[in-house]
mmCIF file of C-alpha atoms in Angstrom:
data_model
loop_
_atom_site.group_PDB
_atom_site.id
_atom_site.type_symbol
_atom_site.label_atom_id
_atom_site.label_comp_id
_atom_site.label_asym_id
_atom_site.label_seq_id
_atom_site.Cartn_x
_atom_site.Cartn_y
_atom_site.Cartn_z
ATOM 1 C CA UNK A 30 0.000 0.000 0.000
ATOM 2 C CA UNK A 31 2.798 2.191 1.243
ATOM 3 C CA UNK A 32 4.667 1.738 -2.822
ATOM 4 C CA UNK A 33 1.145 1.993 -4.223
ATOM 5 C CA UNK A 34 0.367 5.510 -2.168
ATOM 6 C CA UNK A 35 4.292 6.898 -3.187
ATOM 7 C CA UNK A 36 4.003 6.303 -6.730
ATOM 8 C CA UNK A 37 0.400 7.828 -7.473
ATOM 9 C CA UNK A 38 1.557 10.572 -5.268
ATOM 10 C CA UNK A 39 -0.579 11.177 -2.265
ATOM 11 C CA UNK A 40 -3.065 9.078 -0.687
ATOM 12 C CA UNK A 41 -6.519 10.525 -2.977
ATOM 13 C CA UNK A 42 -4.310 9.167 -6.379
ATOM 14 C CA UNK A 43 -3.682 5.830 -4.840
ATOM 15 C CA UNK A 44 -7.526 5.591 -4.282
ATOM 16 C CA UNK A 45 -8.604 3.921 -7.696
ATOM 17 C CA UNK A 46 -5.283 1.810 -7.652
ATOM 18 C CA UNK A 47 -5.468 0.274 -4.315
ATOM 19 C CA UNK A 48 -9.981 0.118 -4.024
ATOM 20 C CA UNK A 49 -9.886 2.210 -0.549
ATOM 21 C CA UNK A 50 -11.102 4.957 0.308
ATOM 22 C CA UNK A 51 -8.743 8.161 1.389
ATOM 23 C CA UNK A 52 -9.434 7.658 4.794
ATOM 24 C CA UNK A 53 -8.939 3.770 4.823
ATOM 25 C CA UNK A 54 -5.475 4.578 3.273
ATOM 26 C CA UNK A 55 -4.778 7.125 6.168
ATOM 27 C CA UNK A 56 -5.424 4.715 8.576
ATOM 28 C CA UNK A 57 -3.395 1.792 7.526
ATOM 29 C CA UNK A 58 -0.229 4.577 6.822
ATOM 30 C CA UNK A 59 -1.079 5.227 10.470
ATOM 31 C CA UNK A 60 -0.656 1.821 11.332
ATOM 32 C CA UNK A 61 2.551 1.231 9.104
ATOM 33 C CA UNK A 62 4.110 4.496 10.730
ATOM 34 C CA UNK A 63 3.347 3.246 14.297
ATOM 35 C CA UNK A 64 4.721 -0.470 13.864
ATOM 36 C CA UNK A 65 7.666 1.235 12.098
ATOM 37 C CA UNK A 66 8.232 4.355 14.635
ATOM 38 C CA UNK A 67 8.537 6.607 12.209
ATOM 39 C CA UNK A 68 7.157 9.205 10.131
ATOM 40 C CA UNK A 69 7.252 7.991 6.103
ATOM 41 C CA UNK A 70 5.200 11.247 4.825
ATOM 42 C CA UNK A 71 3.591 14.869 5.224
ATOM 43 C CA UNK A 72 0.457 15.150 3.912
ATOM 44 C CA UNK A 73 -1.859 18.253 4.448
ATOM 45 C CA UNK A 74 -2.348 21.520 2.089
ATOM 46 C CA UNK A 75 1.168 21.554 0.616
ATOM 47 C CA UNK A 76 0.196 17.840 -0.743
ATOM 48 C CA UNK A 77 2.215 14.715 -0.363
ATOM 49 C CA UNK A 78 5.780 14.301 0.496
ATOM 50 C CA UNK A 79 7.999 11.839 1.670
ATOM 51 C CA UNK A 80 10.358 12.423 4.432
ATOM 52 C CA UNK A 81 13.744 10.968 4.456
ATOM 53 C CA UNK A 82 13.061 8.412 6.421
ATOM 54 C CA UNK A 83 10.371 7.396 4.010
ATOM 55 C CA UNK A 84 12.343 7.988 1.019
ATOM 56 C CA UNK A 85 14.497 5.231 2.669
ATOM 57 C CA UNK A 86 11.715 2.692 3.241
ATOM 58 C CA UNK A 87 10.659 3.189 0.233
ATOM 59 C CA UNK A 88 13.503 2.175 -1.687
ATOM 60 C CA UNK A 89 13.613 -0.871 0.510
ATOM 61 C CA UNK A 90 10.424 -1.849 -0.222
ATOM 62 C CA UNK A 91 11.754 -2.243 -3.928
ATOM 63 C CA UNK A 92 14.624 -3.863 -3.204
ATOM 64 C CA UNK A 93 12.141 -6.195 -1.379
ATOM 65 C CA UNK A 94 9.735 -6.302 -4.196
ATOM 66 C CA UNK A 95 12.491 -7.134 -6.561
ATOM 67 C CA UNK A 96 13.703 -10.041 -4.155
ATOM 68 C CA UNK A 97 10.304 -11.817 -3.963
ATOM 69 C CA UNK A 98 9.345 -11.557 -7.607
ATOM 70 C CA UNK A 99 13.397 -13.135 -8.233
ATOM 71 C CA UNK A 100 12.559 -15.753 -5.652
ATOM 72 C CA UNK A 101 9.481 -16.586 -7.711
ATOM 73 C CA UNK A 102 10.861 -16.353 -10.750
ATOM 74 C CA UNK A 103 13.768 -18.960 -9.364
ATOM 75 C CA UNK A 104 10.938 -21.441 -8.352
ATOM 76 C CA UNK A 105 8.517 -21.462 -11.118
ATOM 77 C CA UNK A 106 11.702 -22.240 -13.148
ATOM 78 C CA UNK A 107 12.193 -25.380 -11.207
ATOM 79 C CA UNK A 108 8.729 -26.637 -12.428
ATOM 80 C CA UNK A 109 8.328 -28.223 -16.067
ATOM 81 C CA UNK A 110 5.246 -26.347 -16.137
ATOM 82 C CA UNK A 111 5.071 -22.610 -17.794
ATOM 83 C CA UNK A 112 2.335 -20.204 -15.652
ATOM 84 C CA UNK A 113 2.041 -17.345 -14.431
ATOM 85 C CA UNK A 114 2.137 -14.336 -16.767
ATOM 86 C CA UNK A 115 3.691 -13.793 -19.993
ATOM 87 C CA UNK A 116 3.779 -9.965 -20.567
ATOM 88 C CA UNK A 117 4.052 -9.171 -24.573
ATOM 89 C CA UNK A 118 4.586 -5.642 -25.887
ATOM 90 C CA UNK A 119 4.597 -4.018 -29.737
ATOM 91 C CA UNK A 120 5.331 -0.695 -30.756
ATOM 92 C CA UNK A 121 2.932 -0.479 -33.255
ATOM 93 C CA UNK A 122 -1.019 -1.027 -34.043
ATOM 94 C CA UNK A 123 -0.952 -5.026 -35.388
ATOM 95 C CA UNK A 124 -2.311 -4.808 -38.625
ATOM 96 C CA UNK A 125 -4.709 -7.656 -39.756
ATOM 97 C CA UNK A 126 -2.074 -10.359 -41.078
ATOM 98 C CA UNK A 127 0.020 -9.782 -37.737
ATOM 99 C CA UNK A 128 -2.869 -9.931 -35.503
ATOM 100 C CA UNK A 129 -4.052 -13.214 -37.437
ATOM 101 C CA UNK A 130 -0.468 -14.438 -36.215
ATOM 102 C CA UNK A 131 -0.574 -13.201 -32.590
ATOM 103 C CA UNK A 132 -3.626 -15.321 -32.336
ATOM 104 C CA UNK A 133 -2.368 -18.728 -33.930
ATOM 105 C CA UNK A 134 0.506 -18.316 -31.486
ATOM 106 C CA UNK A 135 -1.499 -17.555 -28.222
ATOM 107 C CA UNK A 136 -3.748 -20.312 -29.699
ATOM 108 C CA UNK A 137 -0.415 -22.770 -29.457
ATOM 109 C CA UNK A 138 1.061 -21.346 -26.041
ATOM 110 C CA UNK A 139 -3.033 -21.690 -24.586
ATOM 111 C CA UNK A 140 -2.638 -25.456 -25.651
ATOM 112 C CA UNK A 141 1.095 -26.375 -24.245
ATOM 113 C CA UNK A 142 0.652 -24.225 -20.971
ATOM 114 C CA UNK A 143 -3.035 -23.710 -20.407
ATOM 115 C CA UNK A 144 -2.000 -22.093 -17.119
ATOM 116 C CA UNK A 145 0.104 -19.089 -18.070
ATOM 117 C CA UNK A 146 -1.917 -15.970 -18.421
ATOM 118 C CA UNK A 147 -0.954 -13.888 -21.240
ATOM 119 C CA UNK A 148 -0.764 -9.979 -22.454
ATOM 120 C CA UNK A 149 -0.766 -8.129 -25.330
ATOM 121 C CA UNK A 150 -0.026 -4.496 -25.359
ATOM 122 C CA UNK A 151 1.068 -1.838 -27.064
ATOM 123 C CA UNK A 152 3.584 1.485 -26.044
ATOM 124 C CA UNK A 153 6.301 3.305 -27.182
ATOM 125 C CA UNK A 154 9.914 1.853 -27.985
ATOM 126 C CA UNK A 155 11.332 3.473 -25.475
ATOM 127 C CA UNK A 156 9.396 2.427 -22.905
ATOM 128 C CA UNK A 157 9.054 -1.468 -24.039
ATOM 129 C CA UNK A 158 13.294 -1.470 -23.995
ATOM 130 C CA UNK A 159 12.569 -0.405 -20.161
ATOM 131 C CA UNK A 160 10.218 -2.824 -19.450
ATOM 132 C CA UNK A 161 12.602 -6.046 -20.886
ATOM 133 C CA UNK A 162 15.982 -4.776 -18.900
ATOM 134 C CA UNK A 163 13.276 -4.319 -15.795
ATOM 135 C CA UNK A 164 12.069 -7.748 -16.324
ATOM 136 C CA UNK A 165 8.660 -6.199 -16.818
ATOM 137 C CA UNK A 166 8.293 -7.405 -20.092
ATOM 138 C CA UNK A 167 9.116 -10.942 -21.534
ATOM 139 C CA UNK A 168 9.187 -9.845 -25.255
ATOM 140 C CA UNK A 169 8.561 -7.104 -27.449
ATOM 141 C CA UNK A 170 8.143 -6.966 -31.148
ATOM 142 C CA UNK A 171 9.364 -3.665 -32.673
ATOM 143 C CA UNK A 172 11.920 -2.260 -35.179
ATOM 144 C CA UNK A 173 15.565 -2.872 -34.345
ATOM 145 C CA UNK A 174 17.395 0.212 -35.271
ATOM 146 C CA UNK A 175 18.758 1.028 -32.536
ATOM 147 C CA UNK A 176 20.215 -1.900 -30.275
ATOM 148 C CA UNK A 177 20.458 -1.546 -27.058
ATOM 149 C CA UNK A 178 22.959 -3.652 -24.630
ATOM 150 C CA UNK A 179 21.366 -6.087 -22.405
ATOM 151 C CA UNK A 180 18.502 -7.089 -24.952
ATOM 152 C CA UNK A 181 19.008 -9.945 -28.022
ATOM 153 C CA UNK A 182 17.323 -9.328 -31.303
ATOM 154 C CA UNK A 183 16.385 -11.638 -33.427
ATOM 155 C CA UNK A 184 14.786 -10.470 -37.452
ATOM 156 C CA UNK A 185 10.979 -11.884 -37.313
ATOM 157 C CA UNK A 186 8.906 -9.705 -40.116
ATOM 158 C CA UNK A 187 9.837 -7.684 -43.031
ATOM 159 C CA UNK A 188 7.812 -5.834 -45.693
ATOM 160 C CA UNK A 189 7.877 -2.438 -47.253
ATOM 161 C CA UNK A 190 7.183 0.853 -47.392
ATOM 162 C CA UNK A 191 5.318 2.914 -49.458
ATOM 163 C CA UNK A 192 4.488 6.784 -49.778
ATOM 164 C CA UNK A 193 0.315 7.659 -50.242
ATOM 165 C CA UNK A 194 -2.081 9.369 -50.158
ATOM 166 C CA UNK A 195 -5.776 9.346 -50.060
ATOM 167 C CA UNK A 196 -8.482 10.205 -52.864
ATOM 168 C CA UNK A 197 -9.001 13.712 -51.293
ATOM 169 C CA UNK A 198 -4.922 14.994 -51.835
ATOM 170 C CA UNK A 199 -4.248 16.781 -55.172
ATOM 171 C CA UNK A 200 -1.154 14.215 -56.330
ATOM 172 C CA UNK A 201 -4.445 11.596 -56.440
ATOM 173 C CA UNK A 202 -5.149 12.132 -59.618
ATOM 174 C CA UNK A 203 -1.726 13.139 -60.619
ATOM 175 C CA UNK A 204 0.214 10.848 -63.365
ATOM 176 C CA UNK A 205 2.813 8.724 -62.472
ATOM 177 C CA UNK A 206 5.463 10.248 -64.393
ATOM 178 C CA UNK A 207 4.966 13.486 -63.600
ATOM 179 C CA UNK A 208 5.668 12.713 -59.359
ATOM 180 C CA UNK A 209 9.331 13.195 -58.893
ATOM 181 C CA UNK A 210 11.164 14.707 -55.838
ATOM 182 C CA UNK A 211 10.358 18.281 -56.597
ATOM 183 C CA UNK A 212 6.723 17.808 -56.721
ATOM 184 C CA UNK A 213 6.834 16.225 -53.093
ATOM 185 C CA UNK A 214 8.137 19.357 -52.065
ATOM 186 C CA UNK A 215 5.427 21.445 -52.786
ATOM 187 C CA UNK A 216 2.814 19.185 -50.332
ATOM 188 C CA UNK A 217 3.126 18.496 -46.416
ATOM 189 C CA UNK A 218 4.215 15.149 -45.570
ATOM 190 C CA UNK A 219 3.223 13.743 -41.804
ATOM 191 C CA UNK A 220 6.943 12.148 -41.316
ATOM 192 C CA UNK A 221 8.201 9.383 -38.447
ATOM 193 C CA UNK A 222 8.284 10.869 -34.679
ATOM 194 C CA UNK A 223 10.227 7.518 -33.633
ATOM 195 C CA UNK A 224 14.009 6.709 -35.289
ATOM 196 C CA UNK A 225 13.645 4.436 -38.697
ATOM 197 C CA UNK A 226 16.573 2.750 -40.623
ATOM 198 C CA UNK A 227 18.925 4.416 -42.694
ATOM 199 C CA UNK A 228 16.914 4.220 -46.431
ATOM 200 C CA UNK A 229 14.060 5.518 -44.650
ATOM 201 C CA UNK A 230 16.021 7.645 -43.509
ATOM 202 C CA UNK A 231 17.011 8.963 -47.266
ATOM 203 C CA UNK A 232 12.987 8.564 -48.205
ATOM 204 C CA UNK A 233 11.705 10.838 -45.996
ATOM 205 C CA UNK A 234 14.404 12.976 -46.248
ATOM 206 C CA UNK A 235 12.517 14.159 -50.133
ATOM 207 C CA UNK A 236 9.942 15.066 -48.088
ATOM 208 C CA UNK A 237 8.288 18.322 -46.679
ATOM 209 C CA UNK A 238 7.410 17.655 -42.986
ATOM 210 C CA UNK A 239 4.229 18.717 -42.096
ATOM 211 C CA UNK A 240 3.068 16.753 -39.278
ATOM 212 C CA UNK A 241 4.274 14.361 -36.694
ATOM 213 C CA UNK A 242 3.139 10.673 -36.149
ATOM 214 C CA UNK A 243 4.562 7.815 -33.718
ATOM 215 C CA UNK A 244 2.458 5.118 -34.775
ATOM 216 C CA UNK A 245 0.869 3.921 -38.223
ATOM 217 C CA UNK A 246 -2.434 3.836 -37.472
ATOM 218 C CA UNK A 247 -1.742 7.955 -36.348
ATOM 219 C CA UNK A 248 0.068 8.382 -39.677
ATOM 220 C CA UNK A 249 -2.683 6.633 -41.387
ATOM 221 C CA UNK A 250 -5.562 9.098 -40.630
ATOM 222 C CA UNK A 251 -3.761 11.982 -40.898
ATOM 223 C CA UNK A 252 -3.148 10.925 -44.692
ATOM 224 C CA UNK A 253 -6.508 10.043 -44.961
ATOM 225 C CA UNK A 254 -7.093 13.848 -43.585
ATOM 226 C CA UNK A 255 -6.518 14.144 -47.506
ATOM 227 C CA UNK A 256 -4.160 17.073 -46.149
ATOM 228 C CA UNK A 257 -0.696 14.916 -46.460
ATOM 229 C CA UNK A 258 1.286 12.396 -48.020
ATOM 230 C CA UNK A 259 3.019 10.315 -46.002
ATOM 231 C CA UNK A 260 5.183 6.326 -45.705
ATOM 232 C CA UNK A 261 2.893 3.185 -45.090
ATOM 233 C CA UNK A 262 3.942 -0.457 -45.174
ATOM 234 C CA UNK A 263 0.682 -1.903 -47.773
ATOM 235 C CA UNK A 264 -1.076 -3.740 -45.451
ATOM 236 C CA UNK A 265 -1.751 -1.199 -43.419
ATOM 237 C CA UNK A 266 -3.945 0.125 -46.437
ATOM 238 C CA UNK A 267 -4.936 -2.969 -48.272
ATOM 239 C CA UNK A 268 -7.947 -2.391 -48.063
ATOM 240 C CA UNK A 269 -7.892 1.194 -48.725
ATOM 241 C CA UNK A 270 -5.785 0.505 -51.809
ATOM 242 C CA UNK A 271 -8.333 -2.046 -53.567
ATOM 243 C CA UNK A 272 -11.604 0.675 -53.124
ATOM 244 C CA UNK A 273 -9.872 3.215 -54.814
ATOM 245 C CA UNK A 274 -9.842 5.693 -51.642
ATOM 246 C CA UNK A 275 -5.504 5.258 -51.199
ATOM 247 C CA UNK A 276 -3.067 5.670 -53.737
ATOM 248 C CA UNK A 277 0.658 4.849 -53.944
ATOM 249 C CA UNK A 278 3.020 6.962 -55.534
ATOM 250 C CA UNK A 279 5.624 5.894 -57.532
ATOM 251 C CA UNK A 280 5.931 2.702 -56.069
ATOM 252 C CA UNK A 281 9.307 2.103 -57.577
ATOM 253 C CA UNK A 282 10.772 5.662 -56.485
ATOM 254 C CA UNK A 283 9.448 5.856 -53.179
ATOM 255 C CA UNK A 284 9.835 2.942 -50.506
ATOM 256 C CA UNK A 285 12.077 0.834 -48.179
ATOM 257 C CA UNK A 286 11.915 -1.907 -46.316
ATOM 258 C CA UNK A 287 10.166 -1.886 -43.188
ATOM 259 C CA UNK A 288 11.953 -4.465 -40.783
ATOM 260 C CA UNK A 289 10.616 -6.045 -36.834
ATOM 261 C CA UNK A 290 12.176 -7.957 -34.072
ATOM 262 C CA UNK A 291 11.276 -10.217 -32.125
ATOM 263 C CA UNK A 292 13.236 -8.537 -28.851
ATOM 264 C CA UNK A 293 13.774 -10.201 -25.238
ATOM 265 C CA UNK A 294 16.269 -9.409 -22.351
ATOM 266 C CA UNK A 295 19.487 -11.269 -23.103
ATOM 267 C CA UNK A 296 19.650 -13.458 -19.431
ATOM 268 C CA UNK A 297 15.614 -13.271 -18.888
ATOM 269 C CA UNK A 298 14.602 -13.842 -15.116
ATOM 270 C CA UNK A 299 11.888 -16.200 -17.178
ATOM 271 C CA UNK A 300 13.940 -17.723 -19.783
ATOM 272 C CA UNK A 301 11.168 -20.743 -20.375
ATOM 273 C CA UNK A 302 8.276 -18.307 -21.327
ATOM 274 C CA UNK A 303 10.598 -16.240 -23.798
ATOM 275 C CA UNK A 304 11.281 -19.587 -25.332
ATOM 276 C CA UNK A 305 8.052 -20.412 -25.247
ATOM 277 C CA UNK A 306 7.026 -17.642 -27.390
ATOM 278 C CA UNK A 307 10.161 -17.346 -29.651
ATOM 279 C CA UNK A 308 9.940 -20.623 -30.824
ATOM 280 C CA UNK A 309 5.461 -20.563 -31.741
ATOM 281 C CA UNK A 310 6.033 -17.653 -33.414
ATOM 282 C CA UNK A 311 8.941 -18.872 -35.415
ATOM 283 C CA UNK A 312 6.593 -21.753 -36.326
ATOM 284 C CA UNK A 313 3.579 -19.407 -37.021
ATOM 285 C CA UNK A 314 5.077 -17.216 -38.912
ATOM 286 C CA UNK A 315 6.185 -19.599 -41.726
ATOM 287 C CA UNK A 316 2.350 -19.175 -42.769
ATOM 288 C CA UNK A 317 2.918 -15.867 -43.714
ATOM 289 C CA UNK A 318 5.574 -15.371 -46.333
ATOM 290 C CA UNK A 319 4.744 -11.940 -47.266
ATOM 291 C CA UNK A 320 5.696 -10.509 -44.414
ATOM 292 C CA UNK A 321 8.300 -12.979 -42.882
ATOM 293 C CA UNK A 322 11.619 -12.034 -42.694
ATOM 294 C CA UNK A 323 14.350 -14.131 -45.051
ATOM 295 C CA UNK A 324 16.719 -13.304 -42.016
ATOM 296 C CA UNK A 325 14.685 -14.989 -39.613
ATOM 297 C CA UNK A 326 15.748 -19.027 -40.897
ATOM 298 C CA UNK A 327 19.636 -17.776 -40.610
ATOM 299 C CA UNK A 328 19.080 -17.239 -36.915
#
C-alpha cells in the first residue's frame, strides 16, 4: 500500500489503484508508521511528500519487491510447467495479417501451458526497452534500429514501405510520371516521430514535414485527412488501396523496407516463457511469407 500511495503521489491518487477509500489509506499509513516508529510522509495543504526516512523505506520496499518476484521467478523455473504471466509488448497497431499471427501463437502457447496468463499491449519503444531490462516485459516486437545492450534481437517480419495518399490529396489524380522529388516538395508530408533505418532515412528525407506521427495507425488518418502524403507499409492500407480511396506513388521511387524484431532481455529472469514464445512464433510465422523475414531461418 505504502509503494502503491508513493508512486500515485498522495493518498486521494492511490484511491482507484489500491480500491480504498482516502481515509482507509490514512489509517493503515497510520498503522505502518506506528509499527515502524517513524514518520514515512507529510500530507496536508502543501500535498504529499515523503520524508527521508520514508524515502528510505521506500527504496527498501523495492529492493524487497524485486527479491520476492526473483525468488518466484527462481521457483517457477524449477517446475516443467510454464504459468504465471507472460507480458508481450509491440510498438505499433498489429495490422490484420500480424494480428491473425498473434492469435495462432497464443492459440499454441493456450494449448502447451493452459495455465500461463498472457498480455498483449502496445507502447512506445522506449518504454518497451525499459520494461525487458526491468524484467517487466518478456518480449517485445518492434523495429531494431537502434540496439540496445542487455537485450538480443532476433529479425521476425519484413515488408515495405510505401508513400500515399488518399483520394481527397491533389497528387491523387496526378500521373505517375509526372511525381518526382520536386513535386513532393510542394505538399506536407506527416513524417516518423520515432528513429527508422537508414533508407528511410534517405525517403523521408525528399519530403516536406508537415506533421508528426509515432504510430501507423496515427500516420494513417492523418493521410486520410486528404491534407498529407506520407510512408505506409501496404497492409496497413490494403484495403484502402483495392476501393480506390488510397493511392501509392511511384511505387518504384518511393519505398524501403520496413523491418521487426522479435526482442527479449538477453539473461531473462523467465527464460522458459521467452522460449516459449520465440519458438510458436517462429513456427507461425512460416504461414505468412509476405511478411516474414528471409533473415529470420539464418538465426
Amino acid at each position: 500500500m505504502f509503494k502503491s500511495v508513493v508512486e500515485n503521489g498522495g493518498f486521494a491518487a492511490a484511491e482507484n489503484e489500491l480500491g480504498l477509500t482516502r481515509s482507509t489509506i490514512s489509517i493503515h499509513m497510520n498503522n505502518l508508521e506506528t509499527r515502524l516508529r517513524l514518520t514515512l510522509c507529510q500530507r496536508g495543504r502543501g500535498g504529499f511528500v515523503l520524508t527521508p526516512d520514508g524515502r528510505q523505506v521506500y527504496q527498501a520496499s523495492l529492493t524487497l519487491f524485486d527479491a520476492l518476484s526473483d525468488f518466484s521467478n527462481s521457483v517457477s523455473q524449477l517446475s516443467q510447467q510454464v504459468s504465471g504471466s507472460l507480458v508481450i509488448l509491440h510498438s505499433d497497431i498489429l495490422d490484420q495479417t500480424r494480428s491473425q499471427l498473434l492469435a495462432s501463437v497464443v492459440a499454441l502457447i493456450n494449448e502447451k501451458a493452459p495455465e500461463l496468463r498472457i498480455s498483449v499491449d502496445g507502447d512506445r519503444i522506449e518504454n518497451i526497452e525499459r520494461a525487458l531490462i526491468k524484467d517487466k516485459a518478456h518480449v517485445g516486437l518492434f523495429p531494431d534500429y537502434r540496439r540496445m545492450a542487455g537485450l538480443r534481437y532476433k529479425p521476425a517480419f519484413d515488408e515495405q514501405i510505401f508513400l500515399c495518399c488518399s483520394e481527397q490529396h491533389p497528387l491523387f489524380d496526378t500521373n505517375e510520371q509526372d511525381i518526382n522529388d520536386l513535386t513532393l516538395q510542394q505538399f506536407p508530408a506527416v513524417v516518423p516521430g520515432v528513429e527508422i533505418s537508414q533508407a528511410g532515412r534517405a525517403q523521408v528525407k525528399k519530403l516536406n514535414p508537415g506533421a508528426t506521427a509515432y504510430q501507423f495507425d496515427s500516420r494513417k488518418a492523418l493521410i486520410a485527412s486528404g491534407k498529407f502524403i506520407g510512408y505506409l507499409p501496404q497492409s496497413y492500407f490494403e484495403e484502402e488501396l483495392n476501393a480506390g480511396t488510397f493511392r501509392v506513388l511511384s511505387a518504384k521511387r518511393y519505398f524501403y523496407n520496413f523491418s521487426q524484431s522479435v526482442v527479449h532481455k538477453e539473461v531473462p529472469a523467465e527464460p522458459k516463457k521467452v522460449t516459449l514464445f520465440a519458438e510458436l512464433l517462429d513456427k507461425c510465422a512460416r504461414a505468412y511469407p509476405e511478411i516474414r523475414d528471409s533473415a529470420a531461418d539464418s538465426d
